[in-house]
Every structure is written in C-alpha cells, then in structure tokens.
Short mmCIF file of C-alpha atoms and ligand atoms in Angstrom, two decimals:
data_model
loop_
_atom_site.label_atom_id
_atom_site.label_comp_id
_atom_site.label_asym_id
_atom_site.label_seq_id
_atom_site.Cartn_x
_atom_site.Cartn_y
_atom_site.Cartn_z
CA MET W 1 9.12 12.01 -18.41
CA ILE W 2 11.59 11.53 -15.59
CA ASN W 3 14.08 8.81 -16.17
CA LEU W 4 14.06 5.93 -13.28
CA LYS W 5 15.75 3.80 -15.69
CA ASP W 6 17.68 1.25 -13.15
CA ARG W 7 16.30 2.76 -9.96
CA ASP W 8 14.96 0.49 -7.36
CA PHE W 9 11.17 1.23 -5.76
CA LEU W 10 11.48 0.27 -2.33
CA LYS W 11 10.20 3.02 -0.25
CA LEU W 12 8.50 6.87 -1.15
CA LEU W 13 11.35 8.11 0.74
CA ASP W 14 13.89 7.92 -1.57
CA PHE W 15 12.04 9.57 -4.43
CA THR W 16 11.17 13.25 -5.29
CA PRO W 17 7.63 14.97 -5.48
CA GLU W 18 8.24 15.18 -9.22
CA GLU W 19 9.34 11.44 -9.60
CA ILE W 20 6.03 10.30 -7.53
CA PHE W 21 3.91 12.58 -9.61
CA SER W 22 5.41 11.51 -13.06
CA LEU W 23 4.99 7.51 -12.21
CA VAL W 24 1.13 8.68 -11.19
CA GLU W 25 1.05 10.36 -14.74
CA LEU W 26 2.71 7.25 -16.52
CA ALA W 27 0.09 5.19 -14.86
CA ALA W 28 -2.66 7.32 -15.96
CA ASP W 29 -1.50 6.93 -19.46
CA LEU W 30 -1.19 3.49 -19.36
CA LYS W 31 -4.16 2.90 -18.02
CA GLU W 32 -5.98 4.41 -21.06
CA LYS W 33 -3.96 2.72 -23.66
CA LYS W 34 -5.27 -0.50 -21.74
CA LYS W 35 -8.89 0.61 -22.09
CA LYS W 36 -8.29 1.46 -25.53
CA GLY W 37 -6.77 -1.81 -26.37
CA ILE W 38 -3.47 0.22 -27.33
CA PRO W 39 -0.31 -2.51 -27.02
CA HIS W 40 2.32 -0.94 -24.81
CA ARG W 41 4.71 -4.37 -24.92
CA TYR W 42 7.75 -1.75 -24.13
CA CYS W 43 9.60 -4.86 -22.19
CA GLU W 44 9.36 -7.38 -24.61
CA GLY W 45 11.80 -10.54 -24.04
CA LYS W 46 12.50 -9.26 -20.44
CA ASN W 47 11.79 -11.56 -17.02
CA ILE W 48 10.92 -10.60 -14.02
CA ALA W 49 10.88 -12.79 -10.64
CA LEU W 50 8.13 -12.42 -7.95
CA ILE W 51 9.38 -13.16 -4.67
CA PHE W 52 6.19 -13.60 -1.96
CA GLU W 53 7.17 -14.92 1.66
CA LYS W 54 3.76 -13.58 2.83
CA THR W 55 0.43 -14.28 0.82
CA SER W 56 -1.42 -11.93 -1.68
CA THR W 57 -4.15 -11.49 -4.35
CA ARG W 58 -3.57 -7.59 -5.77
CA THR W 59 0.03 -7.48 -5.90
CA ARG W 60 0.90 -10.63 -7.33
CA CYS W 61 -1.77 -10.23 -9.70
CA ALA W 62 -0.77 -6.51 -10.50
CA PHE W 63 2.87 -7.89 -11.25
CA GLU W 64 1.53 -10.60 -13.53
CA VAL W 65 -0.65 -8.79 -15.34
CA ALA W 66 1.37 -5.79 -16.07
CA GLY W 67 4.17 -7.93 -16.72
CA HIS W 68 2.48 -9.95 -19.49
CA ASP W 69 1.14 -6.76 -20.79
CA LEU W 70 4.33 -4.99 -21.23
CA GLY W 71 5.41 -8.14 -23.14
CA MET W 72 7.52 -9.92 -20.25
CA GLY W 73 8.01 -13.66 -18.93
CA VAL W 74 6.71 -13.48 -14.98
CA THR W 75 8.00 -15.94 -12.60
CA TYR W 76 6.11 -16.60 -8.97
CA LEU W 77 7.88 -17.93 -6.30
CA ASP W 78 5.43 -18.63 -3.75
CA PRO W 79 5.93 -18.55 0.50
CA SER W 80 7.00 -22.06 0.71
CA GLY W 81 8.52 -22.31 -2.90
CA SER W 82 11.80 -21.32 -2.92
CA GLN W 83 15.39 -21.63 -0.98
CA ILE W 84 15.03 -17.68 0.14
CA GLY W 85 16.08 -17.08 3.97
CA LYS W 86 16.18 -20.93 4.78
CA LYS W 87 18.86 -22.31 2.77
CA GLU W 88 20.00 -19.37 0.94
CA SER W 89 20.88 -15.83 1.95
CA ILE W 90 19.35 -12.61 1.16
CA ALA W 91 22.40 -11.60 -0.65
CA ASP W 92 23.00 -15.18 -2.34
CA THR W 93 19.44 -15.12 -3.64
CA ALA W 94 20.05 -11.11 -5.09
CA ARG W 95 23.05 -12.19 -7.22
CA VAL W 96 21.28 -15.80 -8.46
CA LEU W 97 18.11 -13.81 -9.44
CA ALA W 98 19.77 -10.92 -10.83
CA GLY W 99 21.95 -13.06 -13.15
CA MET W 100 18.63 -14.32 -14.77
CA PHE W 101 15.89 -11.90 -14.47
CA ASP W 102 15.89 -8.24 -15.37
CA GLY W 103 13.81 -7.04 -12.06
CA ILE W 104 12.48 -8.70 -8.72
CA GLU W 105 9.74 -8.22 -6.58
CA TYR W 106 10.04 -8.69 -3.18
CA ARG W 107 7.15 -9.10 -0.47
CA GLY W 108 7.62 -9.99 3.07
CA PHE W 109 8.95 -8.69 6.61
CA GLU W 110 11.58 -6.25 7.65
CA GLN W 111 12.19 -3.18 5.18
CA GLU W 112 15.77 -4.12 6.08
CA ILE W 113 15.42 -7.35 3.76
CA VAL W 114 14.27 -5.76 0.39
CA GLU W 115 17.19 -3.15 0.78
CA GLU W 116 19.52 -5.73 1.44
CA LEU W 117 18.37 -7.69 -1.54
CA ALA W 118 18.63 -4.21 -3.81
CA LYS W 119 22.13 -3.98 -2.26
CA TYR W 120 23.23 -7.24 -3.96
CA SER W 121 20.97 -7.53 -7.25
CA LYS W 122 22.46 -5.51 -9.93
CA VAL W 123 18.68 -5.27 -11.10
CA PRO W 124 15.75 -3.25 -9.99
CA VAL W 125 14.40 -4.17 -6.95
CA TRP W 126 10.56 -3.30 -6.16
CA ASN W 127 9.12 -3.30 -2.82
CA GLY W 128 5.54 -5.33 -2.73
CA LEU W 129 4.88 -4.97 0.93
CA THR W 130 7.08 -5.22 3.92
CA ASN W 131 6.24 -4.47 7.64
CA GLU W 132 7.35 -0.96 7.48
CA PHE W 133 6.32 0.07 4.08
CA HIS W 134 3.90 -0.55 1.19
CA PRO W 135 5.01 2.07 -1.88
CA THR W 136 3.37 0.11 -4.99
CA GLN W 137 -0.29 0.88 -2.71
CA MET W 138 0.77 4.34 -2.58
CA LEU W 139 0.59 5.05 -6.37
CA ALA W 140 -2.59 3.25 -6.68
CA ASP W 141 -4.26 5.17 -4.17
CA LEU W 142 -2.11 8.47 -5.37
CA LEU W 143 -3.89 7.66 -9.06
CA THR W 144 -7.32 7.03 -7.46
CA ILE W 145 -7.43 10.19 -5.48
CA ARG W 146 -6.37 12.22 -8.68
CA GLU W 147 -9.17 10.56 -10.80
CA ASN W 148 -11.61 11.20 -8.05
CA PHE W 149 -10.45 14.91 -7.01
CA GLY W 150 -8.49 15.91 -10.09
CA ARG W 151 -5.50 16.85 -7.93
CA ILE W 152 -3.25 15.06 -5.30
CA LYS W 153 -1.71 18.63 -3.63
CA GLY W 154 -3.44 19.75 -0.73
CA ILE W 155 -6.03 16.72 -0.22
CA ARG W 156 -7.07 15.79 3.25
CA LEU W 157 -6.67 12.49 4.01
CA SER W 158 -7.53 10.79 7.61
CA PHE W 159 -6.18 7.15 8.31
CA PHE W 160 -7.69 5.15 11.17
CA GLY W 161 -6.50 2.07 12.74
CA ASP W 162 -2.85 0.46 13.54
CA CYS W 163 -0.70 3.82 12.59
CA ARG W 164 2.74 2.32 13.49
CA TYR W 165 2.46 -0.45 10.61
CA ASN W 166 3.34 -0.17 6.95
CA MET W 167 -0.14 1.62 5.72
CA ALA W 168 0.33 4.20 8.04
CA ASN W 169 3.90 4.83 7.60
CA SER W 170 3.36 4.98 4.08
CA TRP W 171 0.82 7.58 4.28
CA MET W 172 2.61 10.32 6.16
CA VAL W 173 5.91 9.88 3.76
CA THR W 174 3.55 10.11 0.83
CA GLY W 175 1.33 12.69 2.29
CA ALA W 176 4.41 14.44 3.19
CA LYS W 177 6.20 14.10 -0.17
CA CYS W 178 3.02 15.26 -2.07
CA GLY W 179 1.86 18.31 -0.29
CA MET W 180 -1.13 16.68 1.18
CA HIS W 181 -2.77 16.58 4.68
CA ILE W 182 -2.63 13.54 6.34
CA THR W 183 -4.15 12.85 9.93
CA LEU W 184 -3.29 9.62 11.72
CA CYS W 185 -6.29 8.33 13.90
CA ALA W 186 -5.85 5.91 16.86
CA ASN W 187 -5.09 5.64 20.63
CA ARG W 188 -1.69 7.01 21.21
CA THR W 189 -0.33 3.29 21.83
CA TYR W 190 -0.73 3.18 18.13
CA PHE W 191 1.08 6.34 17.35
CA PRO W 192 3.80 5.99 14.71
CA ASP W 193 7.78 5.97 15.38
CA SER W 194 8.14 9.57 16.15
CA GLU W 195 11.86 9.60 14.30
CA LEU W 196 9.65 9.06 11.00
CA VAL W 197 7.27 11.24 12.01
CA LYS W 198 9.75 14.37 12.83
CA GLU W 199 11.10 13.41 9.23
CA CYS W 200 7.74 13.28 7.45
CA LYS W 201 6.95 16.96 9.20
CA ALA W 202 10.18 18.25 7.95
CA ILE W 203 9.22 17.13 4.07
CA ALA W 204 5.91 18.65 4.81
CA GLU W 205 7.14 21.65 5.58
CA GLN W 206 8.78 22.03 2.23
CA THR W 207 5.81 20.82 0.17
CA GLY W 208 3.09 22.77 2.09
CA GLY W 209 1.64 19.32 3.55
CA SER W 210 1.02 18.67 6.92
CA ILE W 211 1.25 15.45 9.43
CA THR W 212 -0.94 15.36 12.37
CA LEU W 213 -1.62 12.64 15.43
CA GLU W 214 -4.79 12.75 16.44
CA GLU W 215 -6.59 10.48 19.04
CA ASP W 216 -10.22 11.63 18.91
CA PRO W 217 -11.92 9.59 15.75
CA ARG W 218 -14.75 12.45 15.14
CA ALA W 219 -11.97 15.16 14.99
CA GLY W 220 -10.10 13.09 12.77
CA ALA W 221 -12.83 12.53 10.42
CA LYS W 222 -14.20 16.35 10.43
CA ASP W 223 -13.79 17.77 6.63
CA ALA W 224 -11.79 14.96 5.58
CA ASP W 225 -11.37 14.28 1.40
CA VAL W 226 -10.37 10.49 2.30
CA LEU W 227 -11.12 8.29 5.25
CA TYR W 228 -8.96 5.21 5.06
CA THR W 229 -8.54 2.38 6.81
CA ASP W 230 -6.70 -1.01 6.90
CA VAL W 231 -6.82 -4.31 8.71
CA TRP W 232 -6.51 -3.91 12.47
CA VAL W 233 -3.82 -7.14 12.73
CA SER W 234 -1.31 -7.09 9.81
CA MET W 235 -0.04 -10.35 8.19
CA GLY W 236 2.71 -12.28 10.16
CA GLU W 237 1.21 -10.88 13.55
CA PRO W 238 -0.20 -13.43 15.97
CA MET W 239 -3.85 -14.62 15.66
CA GLU W 240 -3.32 -13.73 19.62
CA ALA W 241 -3.38 -10.21 18.57
CA TRP W 242 -6.67 -9.68 17.80
CA ALA W 243 -8.43 -9.24 21.37
CA GLU W 244 -6.27 -6.64 22.23
CA ARG W 245 -6.81 -4.74 18.99
CA ILE W 246 -10.46 -5.00 19.09
CA GLU W 247 -10.47 -3.27 21.91
CA GLN W 248 -8.04 -0.30 21.53
CA MET W 249 -9.10 0.03 17.50
CA LYS W 250 -13.04 -0.28 17.94
CA PRO W 251 -13.38 3.47 18.66
CA TYR W 252 -11.51 4.07 15.31
CA GLN W 253 -13.87 2.02 13.12
CA VAL W 254 -15.02 3.77 9.82
CA THR W 255 -18.83 4.42 10.02
CA GLU W 256 -21.52 6.18 8.49
CA GLU W 257 -21.26 8.86 11.32
CA LEU W 258 -17.42 9.30 10.49
CA MET W 259 -18.44 9.50 6.80
CA GLY W 260 -20.92 12.31 7.74
CA LEU W 261 -18.52 14.18 9.38
CA ALA W 262 -15.81 14.30 6.87
CA SER W 263 -16.00 17.00 3.65
CA GLU W 264 -19.39 16.83 1.21
CA ASN W 265 -17.36 14.98 -1.48
CA ALA W 266 -15.43 12.59 0.57
CA ILE W 267 -14.49 9.19 -0.28
CA PHE W 268 -13.59 6.08 1.16
CA MET W 269 -10.50 3.75 1.01
CA HIS W 270 -8.99 0.43 1.96
CA CYS W 271 -5.75 -1.15 0.75
CA LEU W 272 -8.06 -4.54 1.00
CA PRO W 273 -8.30 -6.93 1.82
CA ALA W 274 -11.22 -6.12 4.23
CA PHE W 275 -13.27 -7.44 7.11
CA HIS W 276 -16.64 -5.77 6.55
CA ASP W 277 -19.09 -8.60 6.71
CA LEU W 278 -18.98 -12.64 7.59
CA GLY W 279 -17.49 -13.82 3.94
CA THR W 280 -14.15 -14.60 5.41
CA THR W 281 -13.07 -17.78 7.81
CA ILE W 282 -11.05 -15.01 9.89
CA GLY W 283 -14.26 -12.89 9.93
CA ARG W 284 -16.49 -15.80 11.13
CA GLN W 285 -13.82 -17.15 13.73
CA ILE W 286 -13.61 -13.22 15.16
CA HIS W 287 -17.43 -13.20 15.21
CA GLU W 288 -17.52 -16.08 17.05
CA GLN W 289 -15.34 -15.04 19.69
CA PHE W 290 -16.20 -11.34 20.11
CA GLY W 291 -19.08 -11.09 18.55
CA LEU W 292 -18.30 -8.91 15.88
CA LYS W 293 -19.46 -8.74 12.21
CA GLU W 294 -17.78 -6.01 10.49
CA LEU W 295 -14.34 -4.72 11.49
CA GLU W 296 -12.05 -1.77 10.52
CA VAL W 297 -15.30 -0.77 8.23
CA THR W 298 -18.76 -1.43 8.24
CA ASN W 299 -20.38 -3.00 5.75
CA GLU W 300 -22.37 0.00 5.13
CA VAL W 301 -19.56 2.31 4.47
CA PHE W 302 -17.77 -0.75 2.11
CA GLU W 303 -20.55 -1.23 -0.07
CA GLY W 304 -21.85 2.33 0.07
CA PRO W 305 -21.65 5.04 -2.84
CA ALA W 306 -18.40 6.89 -1.18
CA SER W 307 -16.31 3.82 -1.37
CA ARG W 308 -13.96 3.59 -4.11
CA VAL W 309 -12.38 0.21 -3.04
CA PHE W 310 -12.30 -1.80 -6.19
CA GLU W 311 -11.16 1.19 -8.49
CA GLU W 312 -8.41 1.34 -5.97
CA ALA W 313 -7.73 -2.47 -6.53
CA GLU W 314 -7.39 -2.00 -10.30
CA ASN W 315 -5.16 1.26 -9.95
CA ARG W 316 -2.61 -1.44 -8.06
CA MET W 317 -1.97 -2.97 -11.55
CA HIS W 318 -1.96 0.21 -13.55
CA THR W 319 0.62 1.71 -11.02
CA ILE W 320 2.69 -1.39 -11.29
CA LYS W 321 2.90 -1.45 -14.54
CA ALA W 322 4.26 2.45 -14.56
CA VAL W 323 6.68 1.30 -12.21
CA ILE W 324 7.85 -1.60 -14.25
CA ALA W 325 8.31 0.45 -17.44
CA ALA W 326 10.04 3.27 -15.81
CA THR W 327 12.75 1.39 -14.10
CA LEU W 328 13.55 -1.41 -17.15
CA ILE W 329 13.21 1.01 -20.24
N1 CP S 401 -3.32 -4.17 -0.81
C1 CP S 401 -2.32 -5.46 -1.13
O1 CP S 401 -1.48 -5.47 -0.68
O2 CP S 401 -3.27 -6.46 -1.63
P1 CP S 401 -2.83 -7.89 -1.25
O3 CP S 401 -2.06 -8.23 -0.33
O4 CP S 401 -3.64 -8.99 -2.05
O5 CP S 401 -1.61 -7.84 -2.58
N1 NVA S 402 -1.17 -3.56 6.92
C1 NVA S 402 -1.42 -4.54 5.90
C2 NVA S 402 -1.54 -4.00 4.79
C3 NVA S 402 -2.23 -5.53 3.68
C4 NVA S 402 -2.19 -5.03 2.08
C5 NVA S 402 -0.42 -6.33 6.51
O1 NVA S 402 0.38 -5.80 6.20
O2 NVA S 402 -1.00 -6.99 6.64
#
C-alpha cells in the first residue's frame, strides 16, 4: 500500500497513477470487509468535519457512513449552518477546524477555495466537489469500471454534456492518469478549457491514454465501453441556464440509439442525481416549460440492463472510506 498519510485529496492531478490505482485497490478491500462483516475501525477515536456549501445526498452519506465504519466521530456543517465565508474567512475556518478535527471535507464553489482551506489546515482536506473537479466521484467510478471490465487501463469512456465543468474536467484528468481513452462529446461552445486539455494530453502520452473532443454524438458513442453523462445545469448555476442548455445539449442525450453504437458489453454511468423521468420538482418544471420528460439520459437507458448507476453510487462510500483511511493512518 502506497503511503498517503497527511496528504490532501483536492484533485487527481496531484496524484500519480500508482497512487490512484492503490486507492481503488484499498477501496475494493474495504468493500469486501464491509460485505463480510469484518470490522475495520482503523481510525477509532478520530473526528472529521464535513463542510457542505452546496447540497448533497451521496457524498455526505458516503463520508458519514465511511467515518462511522472507521470508528470516527463525524460533524456535518450544512450550507447555512456555519460562519464560513460570511463571517469568517476560509483561512480562519481552516485553522479553527484543524484544531478540533483530524480531517476536513469541503464541497463548494471554486477550486481555489478548497486549495486555500488545505493551505491553512494542518490536517488533511478532502474535496467533496468544486465547480472544477469531483475527485472522490472519480475513484468510485474507477472501482465500478474495474468491477465490470476487470481493468481500468485501455477502457474507452465517452462523456456527453457540459464538458467545461467538474465531471468532464475530472474525466480528462483521471483518464489521462490511468491510461484510458476519453472522448468528451458536446457542441464546441461546451468544450473544456484548452490549457487543461493540453496538460491532460501530455499526461496521456506518458500513460498510453488519449483525450478526444468530439461534436458528433454518434461518433463519440462508437465502440465506447462506457457512456457517461451528468446534469446539463450544475449546482450553483441559475435556473435561466436551462433554456439554452436544453437547446445545445439535446443532441447529446444518452439514448438507446447511442448505446447501440457502443461496444457490445458497454455500460451506462452517471454520477447522479439524474433527470430521467418526472420524479423531481425541477424535472416537472422543465417538463411544463419545455415539454421534455427526460433530459441528459432517457429513462429506458437509466433503468436498462447496461445501467450501473446504483452500483456506482454505493461505491462512493467504499472509495471515500479508502481516501479517509489512507490519509489519516
Ligand atoms: N454524485 C454526487 O456527488 O452526488 P451528491 O451531490 O448527492 O453528493
Ligand atoms: N456537475 C454536477 C455534478 C453533481 C455530482 C454539479 O456540479 O452539480
């Protein structure tokens, strides 16, 4: 096991391929222990703080359950329940919390906020999602891919949707580091930052991976092992963004037709939450306003045999547990 004690977990650009693979292995081991009922209270007596400036179901629950399984105390600070940013700076918050806790999770807006928190914290800081990156999601997705295909390197993953935001950025970095073939598929207005593309392409050259930007959704889906999508409007973006996004992103909706172009054993993945039916308030509002019943993925694909979304969601917990354990002990 590679030693990651006292390291922050802010983005996968900061980690080597060996470190990333080793976290996935540790997660697989912890998952097996959990399934067999073997206790793994490796962090008994420690305490962690979870700061959420945006809402969450998976990430919050994953940190809480992982923390409890590891024998720790867990304190949740919700988007309105702390002084952070409003009455107390990030630098001061970091020093206060680091005096009481052994690790701090942060979900919020700009990546520079979590980087600043880490700079001023003497205990590890874990990124639970920023506008730019979602690294704990990546580990869960890698574990899910490994469980399905028995390997990560060489897997062809195509992402459909907003390629300028946290999920597409994270896939470029992760795929490059892990020697995967990543295709980001969108209208070119939604192509990622060219500096990050350049950096990831240089990494991919070293690992045998590749990064491709593609405007044609059918070409993007062809022979892929994984079709991946995310919401078209992310947390923190205004509701007014929907009209333009629907127009720009509709051709990139993951449908049975796109799944049919992918490789024979292709799977569908999504970080969740997903708009695939009318079971949500926003989904119903969009339906009333624009007449669409399903957005980034059709219900048929979401509920279909190739969908791995709930396995993926469970893996958030096992992989977050690996990050906590690896950086604290
Ligand atoms: N995928 C993910 O991060 O989900 P939550 O927003 O529910 O944490
Ligand atoms: N892009 C999405 C990811 C949610 C897990 C968001 O930031 O809202």
